[in-house]
PDB file of N, CA, C and O in Angstrom:
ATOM      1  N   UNK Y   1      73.075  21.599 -29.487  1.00 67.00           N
ATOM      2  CA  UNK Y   1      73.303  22.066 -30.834  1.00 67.00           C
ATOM      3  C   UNK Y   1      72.010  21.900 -31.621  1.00 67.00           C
ATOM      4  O   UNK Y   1      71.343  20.894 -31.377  1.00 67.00           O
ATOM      5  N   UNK Y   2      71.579  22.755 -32.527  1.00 78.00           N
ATOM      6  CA  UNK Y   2      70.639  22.831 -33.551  1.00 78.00           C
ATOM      7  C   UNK Y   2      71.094  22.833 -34.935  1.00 78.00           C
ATOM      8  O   UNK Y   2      72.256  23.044 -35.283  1.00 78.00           O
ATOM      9  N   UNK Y   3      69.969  22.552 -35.812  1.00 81.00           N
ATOM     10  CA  UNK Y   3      69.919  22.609 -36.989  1.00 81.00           C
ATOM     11  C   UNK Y   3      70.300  24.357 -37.835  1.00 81.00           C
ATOM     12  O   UNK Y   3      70.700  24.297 -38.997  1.00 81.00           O
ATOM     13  N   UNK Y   4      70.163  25.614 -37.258  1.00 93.00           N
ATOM     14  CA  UNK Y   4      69.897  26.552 -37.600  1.00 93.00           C
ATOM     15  C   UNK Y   4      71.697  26.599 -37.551  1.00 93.00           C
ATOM     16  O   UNK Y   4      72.286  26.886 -38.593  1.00 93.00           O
ATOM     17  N   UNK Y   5      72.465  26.308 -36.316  1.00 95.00           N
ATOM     18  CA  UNK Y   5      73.718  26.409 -35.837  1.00 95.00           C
ATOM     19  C   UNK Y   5      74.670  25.813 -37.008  1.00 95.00           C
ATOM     20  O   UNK Y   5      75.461  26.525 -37.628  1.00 95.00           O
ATOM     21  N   UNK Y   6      74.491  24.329 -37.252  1.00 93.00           N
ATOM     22  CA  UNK Y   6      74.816  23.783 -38.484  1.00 93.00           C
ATOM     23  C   UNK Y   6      74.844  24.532 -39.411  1.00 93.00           C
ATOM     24  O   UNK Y   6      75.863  24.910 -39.989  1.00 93.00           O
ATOM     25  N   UNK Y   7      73.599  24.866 -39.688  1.00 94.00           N
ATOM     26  CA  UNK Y   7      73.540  25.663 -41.545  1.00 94.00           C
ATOM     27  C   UNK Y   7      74.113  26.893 -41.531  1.00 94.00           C
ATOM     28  O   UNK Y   7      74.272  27.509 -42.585  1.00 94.00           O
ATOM     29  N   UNK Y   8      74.527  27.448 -40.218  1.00 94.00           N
ATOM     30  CA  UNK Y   8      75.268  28.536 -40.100  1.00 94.00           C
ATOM     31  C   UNK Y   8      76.628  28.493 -39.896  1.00 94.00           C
ATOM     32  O   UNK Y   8      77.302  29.509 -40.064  1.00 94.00           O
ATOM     33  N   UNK Y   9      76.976  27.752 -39.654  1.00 92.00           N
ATOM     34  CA  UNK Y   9      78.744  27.012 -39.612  1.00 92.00           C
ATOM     35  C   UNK Y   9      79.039  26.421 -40.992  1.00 92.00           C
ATOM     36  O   UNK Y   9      80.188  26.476 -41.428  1.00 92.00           O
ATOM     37  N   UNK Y  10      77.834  25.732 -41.855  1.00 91.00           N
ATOM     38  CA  UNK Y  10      78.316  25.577 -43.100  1.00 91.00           C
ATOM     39  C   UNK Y  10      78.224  26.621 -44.302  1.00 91.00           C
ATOM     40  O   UNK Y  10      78.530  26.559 -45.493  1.00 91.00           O
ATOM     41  N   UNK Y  11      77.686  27.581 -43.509  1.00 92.00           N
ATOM     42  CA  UNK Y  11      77.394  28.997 -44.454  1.00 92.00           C
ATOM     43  C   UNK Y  11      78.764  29.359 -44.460  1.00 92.00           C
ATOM     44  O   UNK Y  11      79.501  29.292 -45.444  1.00 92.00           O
ATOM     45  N   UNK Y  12      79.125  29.804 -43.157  1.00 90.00           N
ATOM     46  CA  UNK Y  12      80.578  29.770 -43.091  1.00 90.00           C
ATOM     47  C   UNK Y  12      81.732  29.126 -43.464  1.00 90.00           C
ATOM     48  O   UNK Y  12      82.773  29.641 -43.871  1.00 90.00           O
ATOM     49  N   UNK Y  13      81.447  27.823 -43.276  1.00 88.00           N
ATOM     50  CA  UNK Y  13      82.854  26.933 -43.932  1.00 88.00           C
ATOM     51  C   UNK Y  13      82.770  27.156 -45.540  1.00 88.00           C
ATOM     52  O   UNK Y  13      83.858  27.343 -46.084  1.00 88.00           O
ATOM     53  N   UNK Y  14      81.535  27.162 -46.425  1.00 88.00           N
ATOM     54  CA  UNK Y  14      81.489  26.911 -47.683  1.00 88.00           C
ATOM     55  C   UNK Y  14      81.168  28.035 -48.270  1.00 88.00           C
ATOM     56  O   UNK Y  14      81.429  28.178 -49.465  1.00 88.00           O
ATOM     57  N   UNK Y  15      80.575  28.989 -47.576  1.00 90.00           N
ATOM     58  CA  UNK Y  15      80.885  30.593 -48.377  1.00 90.00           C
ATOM     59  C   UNK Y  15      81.643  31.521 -47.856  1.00 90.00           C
ATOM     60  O   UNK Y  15      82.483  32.032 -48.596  1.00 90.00           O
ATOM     61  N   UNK Y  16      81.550  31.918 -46.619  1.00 90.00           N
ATOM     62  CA  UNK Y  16      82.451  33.412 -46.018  1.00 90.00           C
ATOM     63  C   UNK Y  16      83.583  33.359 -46.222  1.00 90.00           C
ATOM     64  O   UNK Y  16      84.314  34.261 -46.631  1.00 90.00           O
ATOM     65  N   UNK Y  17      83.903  32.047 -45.895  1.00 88.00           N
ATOM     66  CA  UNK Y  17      85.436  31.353 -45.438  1.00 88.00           C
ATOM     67  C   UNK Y  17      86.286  31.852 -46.911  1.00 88.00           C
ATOM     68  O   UNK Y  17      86.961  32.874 -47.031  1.00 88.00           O
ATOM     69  N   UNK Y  18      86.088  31.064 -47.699  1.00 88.00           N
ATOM     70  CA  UNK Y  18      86.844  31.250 -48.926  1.00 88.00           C
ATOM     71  C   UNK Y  18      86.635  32.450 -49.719  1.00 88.00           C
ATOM     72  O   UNK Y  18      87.113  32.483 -50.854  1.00 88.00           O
ATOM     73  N   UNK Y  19      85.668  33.912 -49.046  1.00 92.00           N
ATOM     74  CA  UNK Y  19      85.700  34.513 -49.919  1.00 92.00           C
ATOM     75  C   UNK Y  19      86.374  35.930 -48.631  1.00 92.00           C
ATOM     76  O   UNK Y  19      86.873  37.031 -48.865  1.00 92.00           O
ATOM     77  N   UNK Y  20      86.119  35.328 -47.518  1.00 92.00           N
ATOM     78  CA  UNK Y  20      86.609  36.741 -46.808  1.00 92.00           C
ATOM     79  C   UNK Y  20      86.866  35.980 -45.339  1.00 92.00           C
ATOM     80  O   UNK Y  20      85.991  35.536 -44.595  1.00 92.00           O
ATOM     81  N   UNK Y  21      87.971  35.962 -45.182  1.00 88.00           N
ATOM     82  CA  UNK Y  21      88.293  34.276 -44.324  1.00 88.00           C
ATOM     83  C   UNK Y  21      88.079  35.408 -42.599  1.00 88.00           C
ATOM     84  O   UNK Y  21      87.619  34.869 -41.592  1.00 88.00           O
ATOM     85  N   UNK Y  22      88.444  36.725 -42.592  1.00 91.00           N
ATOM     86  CA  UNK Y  22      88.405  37.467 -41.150  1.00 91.00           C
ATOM     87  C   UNK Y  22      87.059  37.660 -40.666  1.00 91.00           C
ATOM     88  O   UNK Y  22      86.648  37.493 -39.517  1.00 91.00           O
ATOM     89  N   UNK Y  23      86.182  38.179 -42.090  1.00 92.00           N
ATOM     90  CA  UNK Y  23      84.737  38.152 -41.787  1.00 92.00           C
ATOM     91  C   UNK Y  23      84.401  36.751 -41.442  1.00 92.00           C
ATOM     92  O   UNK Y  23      83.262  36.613 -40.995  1.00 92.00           O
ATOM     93  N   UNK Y  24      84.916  35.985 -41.514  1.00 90.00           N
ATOM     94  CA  UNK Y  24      84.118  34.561 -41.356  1.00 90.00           C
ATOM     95  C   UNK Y  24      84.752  34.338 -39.974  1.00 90.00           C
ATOM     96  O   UNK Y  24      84.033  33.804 -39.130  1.00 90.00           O
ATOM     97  N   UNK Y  25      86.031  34.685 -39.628  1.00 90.00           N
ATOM     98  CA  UNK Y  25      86.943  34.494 -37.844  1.00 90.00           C
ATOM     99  C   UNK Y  25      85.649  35.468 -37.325  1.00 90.00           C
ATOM    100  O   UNK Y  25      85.232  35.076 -36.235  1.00 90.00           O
ATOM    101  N   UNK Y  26      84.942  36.609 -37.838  1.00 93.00           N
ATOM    102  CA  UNK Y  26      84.886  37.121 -36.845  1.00 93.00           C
ATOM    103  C   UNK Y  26      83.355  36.910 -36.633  1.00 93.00           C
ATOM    104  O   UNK Y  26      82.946  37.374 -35.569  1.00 93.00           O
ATOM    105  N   UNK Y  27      82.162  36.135 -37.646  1.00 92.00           N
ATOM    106  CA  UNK Y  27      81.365  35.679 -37.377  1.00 92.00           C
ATOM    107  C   UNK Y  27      81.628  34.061 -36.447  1.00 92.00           C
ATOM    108  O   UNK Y  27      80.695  33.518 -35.856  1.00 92.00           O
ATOM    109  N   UNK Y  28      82.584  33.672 -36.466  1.00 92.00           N
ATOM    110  CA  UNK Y  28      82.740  32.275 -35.756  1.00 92.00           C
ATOM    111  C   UNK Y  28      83.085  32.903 -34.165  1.00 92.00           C
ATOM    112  O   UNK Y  28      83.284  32.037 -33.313  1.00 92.00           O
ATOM    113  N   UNK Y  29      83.135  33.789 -33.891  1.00 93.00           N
ATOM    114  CA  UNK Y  29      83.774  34.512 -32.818  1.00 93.00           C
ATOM    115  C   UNK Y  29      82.143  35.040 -31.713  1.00 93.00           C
ATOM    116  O   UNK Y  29      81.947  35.148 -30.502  1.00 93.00           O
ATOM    117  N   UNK Y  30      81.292  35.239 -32.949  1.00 95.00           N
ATOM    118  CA  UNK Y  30      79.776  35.621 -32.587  1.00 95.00           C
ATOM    119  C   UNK Y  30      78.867  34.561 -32.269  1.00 95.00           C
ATOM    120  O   UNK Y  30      77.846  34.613 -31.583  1.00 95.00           O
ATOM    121  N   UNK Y  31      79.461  33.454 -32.952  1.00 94.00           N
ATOM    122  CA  UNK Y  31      78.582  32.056 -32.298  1.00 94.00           C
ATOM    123  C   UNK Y  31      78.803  31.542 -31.520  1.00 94.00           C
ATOM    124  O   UNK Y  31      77.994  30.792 -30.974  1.00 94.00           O
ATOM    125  N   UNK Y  32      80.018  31.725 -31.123  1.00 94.00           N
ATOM    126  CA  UNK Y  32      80.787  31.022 -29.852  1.00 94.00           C
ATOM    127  C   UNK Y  32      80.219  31.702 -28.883  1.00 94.00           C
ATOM    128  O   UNK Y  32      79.750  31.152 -27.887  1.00 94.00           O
ATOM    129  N   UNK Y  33      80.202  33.346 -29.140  1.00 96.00           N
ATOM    130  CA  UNK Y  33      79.552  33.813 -27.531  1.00 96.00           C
ATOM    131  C   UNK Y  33      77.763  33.739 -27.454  1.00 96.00           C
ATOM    132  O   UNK Y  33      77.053  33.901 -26.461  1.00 96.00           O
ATOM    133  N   UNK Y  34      77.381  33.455 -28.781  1.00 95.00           N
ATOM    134  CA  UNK Y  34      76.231  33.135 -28.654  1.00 95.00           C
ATOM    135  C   UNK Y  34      75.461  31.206 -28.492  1.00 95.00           C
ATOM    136  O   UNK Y  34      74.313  30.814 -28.282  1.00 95.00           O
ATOM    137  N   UNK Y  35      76.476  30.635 -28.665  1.00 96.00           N
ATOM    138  CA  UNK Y  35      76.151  29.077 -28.458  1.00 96.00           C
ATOM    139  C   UNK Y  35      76.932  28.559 -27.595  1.00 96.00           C
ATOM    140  O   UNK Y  35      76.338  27.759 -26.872  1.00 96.00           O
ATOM    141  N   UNK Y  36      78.543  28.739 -27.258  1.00 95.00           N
ATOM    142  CA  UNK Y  36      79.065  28.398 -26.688  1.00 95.00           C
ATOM    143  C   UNK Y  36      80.416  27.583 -27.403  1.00 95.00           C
ATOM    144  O   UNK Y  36      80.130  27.031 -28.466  1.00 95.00           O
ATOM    145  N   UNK Y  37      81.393  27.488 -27.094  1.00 94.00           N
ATOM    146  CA  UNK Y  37      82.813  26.470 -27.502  1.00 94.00           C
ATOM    147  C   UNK Y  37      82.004  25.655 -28.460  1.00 94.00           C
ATOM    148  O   UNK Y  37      81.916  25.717 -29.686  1.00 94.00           O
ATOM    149  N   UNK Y  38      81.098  24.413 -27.054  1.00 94.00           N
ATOM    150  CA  UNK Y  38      81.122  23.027 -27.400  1.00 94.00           C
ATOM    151  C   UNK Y  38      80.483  22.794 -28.421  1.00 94.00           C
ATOM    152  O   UNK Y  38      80.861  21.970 -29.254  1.00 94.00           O
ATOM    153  N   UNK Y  39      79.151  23.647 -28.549  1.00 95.00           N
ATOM    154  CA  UNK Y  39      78.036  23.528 -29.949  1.00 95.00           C
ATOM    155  C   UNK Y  39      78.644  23.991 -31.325  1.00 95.00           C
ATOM    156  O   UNK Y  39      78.267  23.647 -32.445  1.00 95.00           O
ATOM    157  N   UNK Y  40      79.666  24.845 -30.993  1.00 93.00           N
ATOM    158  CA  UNK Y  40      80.493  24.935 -32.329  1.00 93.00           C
ATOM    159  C   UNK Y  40      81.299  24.394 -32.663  1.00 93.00           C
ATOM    160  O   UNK Y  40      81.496  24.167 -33.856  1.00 93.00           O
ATOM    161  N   UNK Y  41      81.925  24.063 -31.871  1.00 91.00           N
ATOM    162  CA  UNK Y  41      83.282  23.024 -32.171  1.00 91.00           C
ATOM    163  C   UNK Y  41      82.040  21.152 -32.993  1.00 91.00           C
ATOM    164  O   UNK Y  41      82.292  20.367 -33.907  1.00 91.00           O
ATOM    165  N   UNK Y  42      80.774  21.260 -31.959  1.00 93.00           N
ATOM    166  CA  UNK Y  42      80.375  20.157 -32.385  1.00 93.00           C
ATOM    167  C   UNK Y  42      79.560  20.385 -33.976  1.00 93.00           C
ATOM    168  O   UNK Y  42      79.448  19.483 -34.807  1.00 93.00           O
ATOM    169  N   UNK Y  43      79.057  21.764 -34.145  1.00 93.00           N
ATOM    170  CA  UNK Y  43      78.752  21.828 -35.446  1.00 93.00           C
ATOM    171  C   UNK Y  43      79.887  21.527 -35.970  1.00 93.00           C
ATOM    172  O   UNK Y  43      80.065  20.329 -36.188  1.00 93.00           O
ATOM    173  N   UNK Y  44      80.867  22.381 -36.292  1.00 90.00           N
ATOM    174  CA  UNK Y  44      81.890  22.144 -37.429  1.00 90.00           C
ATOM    175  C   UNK Y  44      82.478  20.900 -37.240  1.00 90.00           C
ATOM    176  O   UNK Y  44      83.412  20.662 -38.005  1.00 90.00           O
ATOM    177  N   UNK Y  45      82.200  20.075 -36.464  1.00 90.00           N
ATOM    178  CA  UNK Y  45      82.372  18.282 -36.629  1.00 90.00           C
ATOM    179  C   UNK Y  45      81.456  17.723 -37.562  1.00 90.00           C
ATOM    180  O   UNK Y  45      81.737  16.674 -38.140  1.00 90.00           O
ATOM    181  N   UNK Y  46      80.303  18.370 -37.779  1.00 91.00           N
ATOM    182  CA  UNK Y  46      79.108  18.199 -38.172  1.00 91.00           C
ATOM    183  C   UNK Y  46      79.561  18.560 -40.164  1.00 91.00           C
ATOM    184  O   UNK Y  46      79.762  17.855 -41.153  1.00 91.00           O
ATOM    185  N   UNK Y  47      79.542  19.692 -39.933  1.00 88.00           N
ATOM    186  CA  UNK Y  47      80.349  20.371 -41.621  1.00 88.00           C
ATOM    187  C   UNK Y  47      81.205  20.331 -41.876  1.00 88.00           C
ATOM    188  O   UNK Y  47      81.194  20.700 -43.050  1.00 88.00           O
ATOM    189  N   UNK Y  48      82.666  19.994 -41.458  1.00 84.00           N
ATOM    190  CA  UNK Y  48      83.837  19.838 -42.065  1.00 84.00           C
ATOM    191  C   UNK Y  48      84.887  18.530 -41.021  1.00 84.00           C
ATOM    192  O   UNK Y  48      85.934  18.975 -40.551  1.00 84.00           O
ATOM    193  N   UNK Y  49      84.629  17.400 -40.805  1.00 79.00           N
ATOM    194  CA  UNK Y  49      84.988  16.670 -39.674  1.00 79.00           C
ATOM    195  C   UNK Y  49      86.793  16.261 -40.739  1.00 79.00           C
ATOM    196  O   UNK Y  49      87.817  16.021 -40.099  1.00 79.00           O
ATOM    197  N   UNK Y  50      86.797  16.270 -42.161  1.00 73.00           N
ATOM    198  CA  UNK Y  50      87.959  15.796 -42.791  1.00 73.00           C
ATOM    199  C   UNK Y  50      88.833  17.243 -42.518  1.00 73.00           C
ATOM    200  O   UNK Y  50      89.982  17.043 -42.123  1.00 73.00           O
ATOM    201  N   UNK Y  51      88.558  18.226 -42.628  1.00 72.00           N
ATOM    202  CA  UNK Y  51      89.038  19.320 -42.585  1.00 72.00           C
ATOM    203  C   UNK Y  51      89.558  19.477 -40.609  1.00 72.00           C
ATOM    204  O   UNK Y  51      90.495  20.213 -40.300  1.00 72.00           O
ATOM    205  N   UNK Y  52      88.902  18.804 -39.706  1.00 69.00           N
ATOM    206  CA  UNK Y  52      88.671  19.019 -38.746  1.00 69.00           C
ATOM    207  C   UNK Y  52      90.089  17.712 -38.299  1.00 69.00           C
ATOM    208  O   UNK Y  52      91.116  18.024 -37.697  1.00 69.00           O
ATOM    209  N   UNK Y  53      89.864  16.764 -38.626  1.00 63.00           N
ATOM    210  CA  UNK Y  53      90.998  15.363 -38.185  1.00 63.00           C
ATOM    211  C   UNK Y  53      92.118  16.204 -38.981  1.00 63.00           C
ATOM    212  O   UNK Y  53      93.041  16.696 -38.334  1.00 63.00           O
ATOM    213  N   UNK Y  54      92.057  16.357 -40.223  1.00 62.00           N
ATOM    214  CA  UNK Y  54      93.827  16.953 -40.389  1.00 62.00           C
ATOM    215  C   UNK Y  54      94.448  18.222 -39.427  1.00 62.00           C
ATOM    216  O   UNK Y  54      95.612  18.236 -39.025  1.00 62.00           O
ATOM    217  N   UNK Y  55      93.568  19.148 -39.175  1.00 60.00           N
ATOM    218  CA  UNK Y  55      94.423  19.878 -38.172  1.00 60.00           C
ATOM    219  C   UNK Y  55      94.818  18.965 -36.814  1.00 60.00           C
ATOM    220  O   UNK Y  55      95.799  18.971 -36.070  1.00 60.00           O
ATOM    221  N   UNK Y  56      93.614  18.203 -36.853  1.00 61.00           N
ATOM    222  CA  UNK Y  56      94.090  17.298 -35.373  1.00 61.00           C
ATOM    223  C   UNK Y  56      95.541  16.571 -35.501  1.00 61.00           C
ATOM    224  O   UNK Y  56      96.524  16.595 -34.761  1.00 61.00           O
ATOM    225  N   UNK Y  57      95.306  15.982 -36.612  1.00 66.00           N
ATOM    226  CA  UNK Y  57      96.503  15.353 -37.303  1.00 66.00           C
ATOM    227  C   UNK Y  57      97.859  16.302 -37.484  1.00 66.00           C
ATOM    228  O   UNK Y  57      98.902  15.664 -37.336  1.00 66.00           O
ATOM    229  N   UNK Y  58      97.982  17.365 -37.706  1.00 63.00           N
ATOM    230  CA  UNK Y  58      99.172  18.110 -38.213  1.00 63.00           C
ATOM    231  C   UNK Y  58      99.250  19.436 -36.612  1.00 63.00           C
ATOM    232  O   UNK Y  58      99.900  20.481 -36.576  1.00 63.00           O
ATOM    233  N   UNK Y  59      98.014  18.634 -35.103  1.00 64.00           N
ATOM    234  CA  UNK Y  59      98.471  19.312 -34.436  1.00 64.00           C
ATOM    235  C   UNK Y  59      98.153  20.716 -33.770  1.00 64.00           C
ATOM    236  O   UNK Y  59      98.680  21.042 -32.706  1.00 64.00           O
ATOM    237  N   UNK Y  60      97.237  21.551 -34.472  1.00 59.00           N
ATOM    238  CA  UNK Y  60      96.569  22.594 -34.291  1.00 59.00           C
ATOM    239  C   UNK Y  60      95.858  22.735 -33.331  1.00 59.00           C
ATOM    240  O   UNK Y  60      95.216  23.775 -33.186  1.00 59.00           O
TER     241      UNK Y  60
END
């Protein structure tokens, strides 16, 4: 995982997301085939880890 990956997962969590939530599924859909599962799943541990334990928590 990189720094560029991060600021691009939090571009996403803190702007796309809340303003156009499919454009943002479907850029998270473009990093995955371009970084892989694990580097994204480990960015967005990185940018949203409270957001990340409650779905764990409620199961998702």
């Amino acid at each position: 995982m990189h720094d560029g990956l991060v600021d691009q997962v939090r571009w996403l969590v803190d702007e796309q997301a809340p303003q156009d939530p499919d454009v943002a599924a479907s850029h998270l859909h473009v990093l995955i085939a371009a970084h892989g599962r694990a580097d994204v799943a480990a960015a967005l541990a990185v940018v949203a880890p409270v957001e990340i334990a409650g779905l764990a928590r409620e199961g998702r």
